Amino acid sequence: MFIAKKHLSRRTLLRGAGAAIALPLLDSMIPARTALAQTAATPKSRLGCIYIPHGATMDKWTPAATGKRFELSEILAPLAPFKNDICVVSGLAHGPVAPWTGEDTGGAENHVRAAAVFLSGAHPVKGDRAFVGPTVDQLAAAHVGQDTPLPSIELSIEEVGLNCDADFTCAYRNTLSWKSATLPLPMENNPQVAFQRLFGDGGTDGERAARRAEARSLLDSVIEQVGSLRAELPAADRERLADYLDEVREVERRVLQIDSKLSAGIELPEAPVGVPDTFEEHLNVMFDLQVLAYRTEITRISTLMLARENSNAVYPGSGVREGFHNASHHSNERKNMDQFAVINRYHVKALTYFLDKLRSTPDGDGTLLDHSLILYGSSLSDGNEHNFAPLPVLLAGGASGKLEGGRHLRYAPQTPMANLLLAMLHKLGAPVENIGDSTEPLAI
């Protein structure tokens, strides 16, 4: 039998204008008569960790029933289209003492520790010397992210803040990601810089100004290559390639538009309301960048901080005019707790944009959502009490067939959050024995 299937390398790149654009997984990258699971093109799981500060109104977050028969709570209701793709995880906690020193943790100081402990399970200690990690994203990067151009990418919506507690290093508030116990990784909130880190072509203000002056798309310099490649592909791959390139162009257009506005000297409100224009636009472009990064396997691992601890950002799209941090201090008054729940639900609804993009993006024999493991949650429980238990946490995605969705998993009170982090690493194929104060991997 004569087989004339066109075969492309999984690492086929389009090069031009100082940039290299990777392609998504096409049918033509799978050798003829070869099952996907038997090839090097087999999709590998992506890891996304998304942090939101200040906790939640827990009685409106936690589903009443457990297992597969649970109903989504008021705050989680926007996830209804993705119910079969998520696991709500209840009963988790960050321990009351720092495992390194035995130092008691609690009270308002938990705001300082919260972001740093979220992915590390290791409680930051006082002093001007940072001591935390490593975090789950960096442990995953060390084991399963070394064959991509970038082992990981770290993103945020708000800028770096310098208003820090005098007893703690500012690093604790400004990043989720720690490569080691003493090495925090900076988070990037500028979509233009993040785009260029992922896809190249301009890393300074001068280079970006020149890029705008040239007024051309990143892809213009590779159009000839695309045309030549498209002619040799089957119809399904041609359509998939066209959709992918259109998506890259759209993300670039939005990023350049934002950068042009910022560089034109236009005075904008403080983040997150006005950078670029709204919180939603800023967040969605960051989600789009992560989807592109996953799709091209520029990186498989990302972290995103939606806001910094103590952020008093106002979210007009939620319908609540109270500042975020102020709203979390509800004084145990029902109407204030309900108001805070509205903000919690608004943030969960914002997450659905990301999940929808992942689910609608083909990847090998499934979708990016099928091949991703997304963690969403907070290190605080009741923002009014600054407590570290029980935590509002959920997982989304199928982890390449290793995680079953559509469940509410409830564990014994004070189960270490680090046990979930350890289980996540194992789902990703990282043979890590412990992280932070973990005792054993959760059975998820």
Coordinates of C-alpha atoms in Angstrom, one line a residue:
M1 CA 0.0 0.0 0.0
F2 CA 1.3 3.4 -0.9
I3 CA 1.1 6.0 1.9
A4 CA 1.6 9.6 0.9
K5 CA 0.9 11.3 4.2
K6 CA 3.0 14.5 4.6
H7 CA 5.0 14.3 7.9
L8 CA 6.2 17.4 9.8
S9 CA 8.5 17.5 12.8
R10 CA 6.7 18.3 16.1
R11 CA 9.3 21.1 16.4
T12 CA 8.6 22.8 13.0
L13 CA 9.1 26.5 13.4
L14 CA 8.3 29.6 11.3
R15 CA 11.2 32.0 11.5
G16 CA 11.6 35.6 10.6
A17 CA 12.1 39.1 11.9
G18 CA 14.1 37.8 14.8
A19 CA 11.4 35.5 16.0
A20 CA 10.5 31.9 15.9
I21 CA 6.9 30.8 16.0
A22 CA 6.2 27.3 17.0
L23 CA 3.2 25.5 15.4
P24 CA 0.4 23.7 17.2
L25 CA 0.2 19.9 17.1
L26 CA -1.1 19.1 13.6
D27 CA -2.2 15.7 12.2
S28 CA 0.8 15.9 9.8
M29 CA 3.2 15.8 12.7
I30 CA 2.0 12.2 13.4
P31 CA 3.7 9.6 11.2
A32 CA 1.4 7.7 9.0
R33 CA -0.3 4.6 10.5
T34 CA 1.1 5.5 14.0
A35 CA -1.1 6.0 17.0
L36 CA -0.6 9.3 18.7
A37 CA 0.3 7.7 22.0
Q38 CA 3.2 5.9 20.3
T39 CA 4.8 9.1 19.0
A40 CA 7.0 11.8 20.4
A41 CA 4.0 14.1 19.5
T42 CA 2.0 12.8 22.5
P43 CA 0.7 15.9 24.3
K44 CA 2.3 16.5 27.7
S45 CA 0.3 18.1 30.5
R46 CA 0.4 21.8 31.1
L47 CA 0.3 23.3 34.6
G48 CA -1.4 26.6 35.4
C49 CA -1.5 28.1 38.9
I50 CA -3.9 31.0 39.5
Y51 CA -3.9 32.9 42.8
I52 CA -6.6 35.2 44.1
P53 CA -6.0 36.9 47.6
H54 CA -8.3 37.6 50.6
G55 CA -10.1 34.2 50.7
A56 CA -13.8 33.8 50.1
T57 CA -17.2 33.8 51.8
M58 CA -16.8 30.1 52.5
D59 CA -20.4 29.1 53.1
K60 CA -21.1 30.4 49.6
W61 CA -18.0 28.7 48.1
T62 CA -18.2 25.2 49.5
P63 CA -20.7 22.7 47.9
A64 CA -23.0 21.0 50.3
A65 CA -22.6 17.5 48.9
T66 CA -19.4 15.5 48.1
G67 CA -18.5 13.2 45.3
K68 CA -20.1 13.3 41.9
R69 CA -23.6 14.3 43.2
F70 CA -22.5 17.8 44.4
E71 CA -24.2 20.9 43.2
L72 CA -22.1 24.0 42.4
S73 CA -22.3 26.6 45.2
E74 CA -23.4 30.3 44.6
I75 CA -19.8 31.5 44.1
L76 CA -18.9 28.5 41.8
A77 CA -22.1 28.6 39.8
P78 CA -20.4 30.3 36.7
L79 CA -18.4 27.1 36.3
A80 CA -21.6 25.1 35.4
P81 CA -20.4 24.7 31.7
F82 CA -17.2 23.1 33.1
K83 CA -18.6 21.1 36.0
N84 CA -17.4 17.8 34.5
D85 CA -13.9 19.4 34.1
I86 CA -13.4 20.6 37.7
C87 CA -12.7 19.2 41.1
V88 CA -13.5 21.3 44.2
V89 CA -11.1 20.4 46.9
S90 CA -12.2 21.1 50.5
G91 CA -10.6 20.7 54.0
L92 CA -7.2 21.9 53.0
A93 CA -5.0 24.1 55.2
H94 CA -1.7 25.8 55.6
G95 CA -0.1 24.7 58.9
P96 CA -0.2 27.0 61.9
V97 CA 3.6 27.1 62.3
A98 CA 6.6 27.6 60.0
P99 CA 8.2 24.1 59.5
W100 CA 11.7 25.7 59.4
T101 CA 11.6 27.5 62.7
G102 CA 8.5 26.5 64.6
E103 CA 7.5 30.2 64.5
D104 CA 3.8 30.7 65.1
T105 CA 1.9 32.1 62.1
G106 CA -1.5 33.8 62.1
G107 CA -3.4 37.1 62.3
A108 CA -3.0 39.9 59.8
E109 CA 0.6 38.8 59.2
N110 CA -0.9 36.0 57.1
H111 CA -1.5 38.6 54.4
V112 CA 2.2 38.8 54.0
R113 CA 2.8 35.1 54.0
A114 CA -0.3 34.1 51.9
A115 CA 1.0 34.4 48.3
A116 CA 4.4 32.8 49.1
V117 CA 2.9 29.8 50.9
F118 CA 0.2 29.1 48.3
L119 CA 2.5 27.0 45.9
S120 CA 5.2 26.2 48.4
G121 CA 3.5 24.9 51.5
A122 CA 6.5 26.5 53.3
H123 CA 5.7 29.4 55.6
P124 CA 7.8 32.6 55.1
V125 CA 9.6 33.8 58.2
K126 CA 10.4 37.3 59.4
G127 CA 13.5 39.1 58.5
D128 CA 15.0 40.8 55.4
R129 CA 16.1 37.5 54.0
A130 CA 13.5 35.6 52.0
F131 CA 13.1 31.9 52.8
V132 CA 10.2 30.0 51.2
G133 CA 10.2 27.5 48.3
P134 CA 10.7 25.9 46.0
T135 CA 7.2 26.1 44.6
V136 CA 5.2 23.5 42.8
D137 CA 5.5 25.3 39.4
Q138 CA 9.3 25.3 39.7
L139 CA 9.5 21.7 40.8
A140 CA 7.4 20.8 37.8
A141 CA 9.6 22.9 35.6
A142 CA 12.7 21.2 36.8
H143 CA 11.3 17.7 36.0
V144 CA 9.0 18.2 33.0
G145 CA 9.7 21.7 31.7
Q146 CA 13.3 21.5 30.5
D147 CA 12.5 20.5 26.9
T148 CA 10.7 23.7 26.2
P149 CA 12.2 27.1 25.3
L150 CA 11.0 28.6 28.6
P151 CA 10.7 26.2 31.6
S152 CA 8.0 28.5 33.0
I153 CA 6.4 32.0 32.8
E154 CA 5.3 34.1 35.7
L155 CA 2.5 36.7 35.2
S156 CA 0.5 39.1 37.3
I157 CA -2.2 41.7 36.8
E158 CA -1.0 44.3 39.3
E159 CA 2.4 45.9 39.3
V160 CA 5.1 45.2 41.9
G161 CA 4.2 46.8 45.2
L162 CA 6.7 48.4 47.6
N163 CA 4.3 48.9 50.5
C164 CA 5.5 45.9 52.6
D165 CA 5.5 44.9 56.2
A166 CA 8.7 46.1 57.9
D167 CA 9.3 42.6 59.4
F168 CA 9.1 40.8 56.1
T169 CA 10.8 41.0 52.7
C170 CA 8.7 42.5 49.9
A171 CA 9.3 39.4 47.8
Y172 CA 6.6 37.6 49.8
R173 CA 3.8 39.8 48.5
N174 CA 5.0 40.2 44.9
T175 CA 5.4 36.7 43.5
L176 CA 3.9 33.2 43.7
S177 CA 6.9 31.5 42.2
W178 CA 10.2 30.5 44.0
K179 CA 12.9 28.6 42.3
S180 CA 14.5 27.8 45.6
A181 CA 14.0 28.7 49.2
T182 CA 15.8 32.0 48.7
L183 CA 15.2 32.8 45.0
P184 CA 11.9 34.5 44.2
L185 CA 11.0 34.9 40.5
P186 CA 9.6 38.2 39.3
M187 CA 6.1 38.3 37.8
E188 CA 5.4 40.3 34.7
N189 CA 2.2 42.4 34.4
N190 CA 2.9 44.0 31.1
P191 CA 1.3 41.9 28.3
Q192 CA 3.7 43.4 25.7
V193 CA 6.8 42.3 27.7
A194 CA 5.3 38.9 28.4
F195 CA 4.5 38.4 24.7
Q196 CA 8.0 39.3 23.7
R197 CA 9.5 37.0 26.3
L198 CA 7.4 34.2 24.9
F199 CA 7.8 35.0 21.2
G200 CA 10.8 37.3 21.0
D201 CA 11.4 40.4 18.9
G202 CA 12.0 43.3 21.2
G203 CA 12.9 43.4 24.9
T204 CA 13.6 47.1 25.5
D205 CA 11.5 50.3 25.2
G206 CA 13.6 51.3 22.2
E207 CA 13.1 48.0 20.5
R208 CA 9.4 48.1 21.1
A209 CA 9.2 51.7 19.8
A210 CA 11.0 50.6 16.6
R211 CA 8.7 47.7 16.3
R212 CA 5.6 50.0 16.5
A213 CA 7.2 52.4 14.0
E214 CA 7.6 49.6 11.5
A215 CA 3.9 49.0 11.9
R216 CA 4.0 45.4 10.8
S217 CA 2.8 42.1 12.3
L218 CA 5.2 39.7 13.8
L219 CA 4.0 37.2 11.2
D220 CA 4.4 39.3 8.1
S221 CA 8.0 38.1 7.7
V222 CA 7.0 34.5 7.6
I223 CA 3.9 34.7 5.3
E224 CA 5.9 33.2 2.4
Q225 CA 6.8 30.2 4.6
V226 CA 3.2 29.8 5.7
G227 CA 2.0 29.8 2.2
S228 CA 4.5 27.2 1.1
L229 CA 3.7 25.0 4.1
R230 CA 0.0 25.4 3.7
A231 CA 0.1 24.1 0.2
E232 CA 1.5 20.8 1.4
L233 CA -0.9 20.2 4.2
P234 CA -4.2 18.3 4.2
A235 CA -7.4 20.4 4.5
A236 CA -7.8 19.8 8.2
D237 CA -4.3 21.0 9.0
R238 CA -4.6 24.0 6.7
E239 CA -7.8 25.1 8.6
R240 CA -6.1 24.5 12.0
L241 CA -3.0 26.4 10.9
A242 CA -5.1 29.4 9.7
D243 CA -7.1 29.5 12.9
Y244 CA -3.9 29.4 14.9
L245 CA -2.2 32.2 13.0
D246 CA -5.3 34.4 13.2
E247 CA -5.3 33.9 17.0
V248 CA -1.6 34.8 17.2
R249 CA -2.3 38.0 15.1
E250 CA -5.2 38.9 17.3
V251 CA -3.2 38.6 20.6
E252 CA -0.3 40.6 19.1
R253 CA -2.7 43.3 17.9
R254 CA -4.2 43.6 21.3
V255 CA -0.8 43.7 23.0
L256 CA 0.6 46.3 20.6
Q257 CA -2.5 48.4 21.1
I258 CA -2.0 48.3 24.8
D259 CA 1.7 49.1 24.5
S260 CA 1.0 52.0 22.1
K261 CA -1.4 53.5 24.5
L262 CA 0.9 53.2 27.5
S263 CA 3.9 54.6 25.5
A264 CA 1.9 57.6 24.1
G265 CA 2.0 59.3 27.5
I266 CA -1.7 58.8 28.2
E267 CA -2.3 58.9 31.9
L268 CA -4.1 55.8 33.0
P269 CA -5.8 54.9 36.4
E270 CA -3.9 52.6 38.7
A271 CA -4.1 48.8 38.1
P272 CA -6.1 46.8 37.9
V273 CA -9.0 48.9 36.7
G274 CA -7.2 50.9 34.0
V275 CA -4.3 48.8 32.8
P276 CA -4.9 48.4 30.0
D277 CA -8.5 49.6 30.1
T278 CA -10.3 47.2 32.3
F279 CA -9.4 44.4 34.6
E280 CA -11.3 42.0 32.3
E281 CA -9.3 43.0 29.2
H282 CA -6.0 42.8 31.0
L283 CA -6.8 39.4 32.5
N284 CA -8.1 38.0 29.2
V285 CA -5.0 39.0 27.3
M286 CA -2.9 37.3 30.0
F287 CA -5.1 34.2 29.6
D288 CA -4.7 34.3 25.8
L289 CA -0.9 34.5 26.2
Q290 CA -0.9 31.4 28.4
V291 CA -3.1 29.5 25.9
L292 CA -0.7 30.4 23.1
A293 CA 2.3 29.4 25.2
Y294 CA 0.7 26.1 26.0
R295 CA -0.4 25.5 22.4
T296 CA 3.0 26.1 20.9
E297 CA 4.8 24.5 23.9
I298 CA 7.0 27.6 24.3
T299 CA 6.3 26.7 27.9
R300 CA 4.0 24.3 29.6
I301 CA 4.0 25.9 33.1
S302 CA 2.6 29.3 34.1
T303 CA 1.6 31.1 37.2
L304 CA -0.8 34.1 37.4
M305 CA -1.5 36.4 40.3
L306 CA -4.9 38.1 39.9
A307 CA -4.1 40.6 42.7
R308 CA -1.7 41.2 45.5
E309 CA -2.5 40.6 49.1
N310 CA -4.0 43.8 50.7
S311 CA -5.0 45.0 47.2
N312 CA -7.9 47.3 47.4
A313 CA -8.7 47.2 43.7
V314 CA -12.2 48.0 42.7
Y315 CA -13.9 45.8 40.2
P316 CA -16.8 47.7 38.5
G317 CA -17.7 44.7 36.4
S318 CA -18.7 42.9 39.6
G319 CA -21.2 45.5 40.5
V320 CA -19.5 46.1 43.9
R321 CA -17.9 49.5 44.5
E322 CA -16.1 48.5 47.7
G323 CA -12.4 47.9 47.5
F324 CA -11.3 44.3 47.4
H325 CA -9.4 44.2 50.7
N326 CA -12.0 46.3 52.5
A327 CA -14.8 44.1 51.3
S328 CA -13.0 41.0 52.7
H329 CA -13.2 42.5 56.2
H330 CA -16.9 41.9 56.5
S331 CA -17.0 42.0 60.3
N332 CA -19.1 38.8 60.2
E333 CA -22.1 40.9 59.1
R334 CA -24.3 38.9 56.6
K335 CA -24.8 41.6 54.1
N336 CA -21.1 42.3 54.0
M337 CA -20.3 38.7 53.6
D338 CA -22.8 38.4 50.8
Q339 CA -21.2 41.4 49.1
F340 CA -17.8 39.8 49.3
A341 CA -19.2 36.7 47.8
V342 CA -20.3 38.7 44.8
I343 CA -16.7 39.7 44.2
N344 CA -15.6 36.0 44.7
R345 CA -18.2 34.9 42.1
Y346 CA -17.0 37.6 39.7
H347 CA -13.4 36.3 39.8
V348 CA -14.6 32.7 39.3
K349 CA -16.6 33.9 36.3
A350 CA -13.5 35.5 34.9
L351 CA -11.8 32.1 35.1
T352 CA -14.3 30.7 32.7
Y353 CA -12.8 32.7 29.8
F354 CA -9.5 30.8 30.3
L355 CA -11.2 27.4 30.7
D356 CA -13.3 28.0 27.5
K357 CA -10.2 28.9 25.5
L358 CA -8.4 25.8 26.7
R359 CA -11.4 23.6 26.0
S360 CA -11.9 25.0 22.5
T361 CA -8.2 24.6 21.5
P362 CA -7.4 21.2 19.9
D363 CA -4.3 19.4 21.2
G364 CA -3.4 16.0 19.9
D365 CA -6.3 13.6 20.6
G366 CA -8.1 16.1 22.8
T367 CA -8.0 19.7 23.9
L368 CA -5.7 21.8 25.9
L369 CA -8.1 21.5 28.8
D370 CA -7.9 17.8 28.6
H371 CA -4.1 18.0 28.8
S372 CA -3.9 20.7 31.5
L373 CA -3.9 20.8 35.2
I374 CA -5.1 24.2 36.5
L375 CA -5.1 25.2 40.1
Y376 CA -7.2 28.1 41.3
G377 CA -7.6 29.4 44.8
S378 CA -6.4 31.4 47.8
S379 CA -4.2 31.0 50.8
L380 CA -6.7 32.7 53.1
S381 CA -10.1 31.3 54.0
D382 CA -12.0 33.9 55.9
G383 CA -10.4 37.3 55.0
N384 CA -11.9 38.8 58.1
E385 CA -10.1 36.3 60.3
H386 CA -6.9 36.0 58.2
N387 CA -7.1 32.2 58.8
F388 CA -5.3 29.6 56.7
A389 CA -8.1 27.0 56.8
P390 CA -10.3 25.7 55.2
L391 CA -9.0 27.0 51.9
P392 CA -11.1 27.8 48.8
V393 CA -9.4 25.6 46.2
L394 CA -10.3 23.9 42.9
L395 CA -8.6 22.0 40.1
A396 CA -9.6 22.1 36.4
G397 CA -8.6 20.0 33.5
G398 CA -7.9 16.4 32.9
A399 CA -4.1 16.2 33.3
S400 CA -3.9 14.0 30.2
G401 CA -6.3 11.5 31.5
K402 CA -4.9 11.4 35.1
L403 CA -7.6 13.5 36.8
E404 CA -11.3 12.8 36.8
G405 CA -13.5 15.9 36.9
G406 CA -17.0 16.5 38.1
R407 CA -16.3 15.9 41.8
H408 CA -16.2 17.6 45.2
L409 CA -13.4 16.1 47.2
R410 CA -13.7 16.8 50.9
Y411 CA -10.7 15.9 53.2
A412 CA -10.3 15.9 56.9
P413 CA -9.9 19.4 58.4
Q414 CA -6.3 20.7 58.5
T415 CA -5.2 18.4 55.7
P416 CA -2.0 20.1 54.4
M417 CA -2.5 22.0 51.2
A418 CA 1.1 20.8 50.4
N419 CA -0.4 17.3 50.1
L420 CA -2.4 18.5 47.1
L421 CA 0.6 20.1 45.6
L422 CA 2.5 16.8 45.9
A423 CA -0.3 14.9 44.2
M424 CA -0.3 17.5 41.4
L425 CA 3.4 16.9 40.8
H426 CA 2.8 13.2 40.6
K427 CA 0.0 13.7 38.1
L428 CA 2.4 15.7 36.0
G429 CA 5.0 13.0 36.1
A430 CA 7.4 14.7 38.5
P431 CA 8.7 12.1 41.0
V432 CA 9.0 14.6 43.9
E433 CA 9.0 13.1 47.4
N434 CA 7.8 16.1 49.4
I435 CA 7.1 19.8 49.1
G436 CA 6.8 22.2 52.1
D437 CA 5.0 20.6 55.0
S438 CA 3.5 17.7 52.9
T439 CA 3.0 14.4 54.6
E440 CA 1.7 12.3 51.7
P441 CA 0.1 12.9 48.3
L442 CA -3.7 13.3 48.3
A443 CA -5.6 10.6 46.5
I444 CA -7.2 12.8 43.8

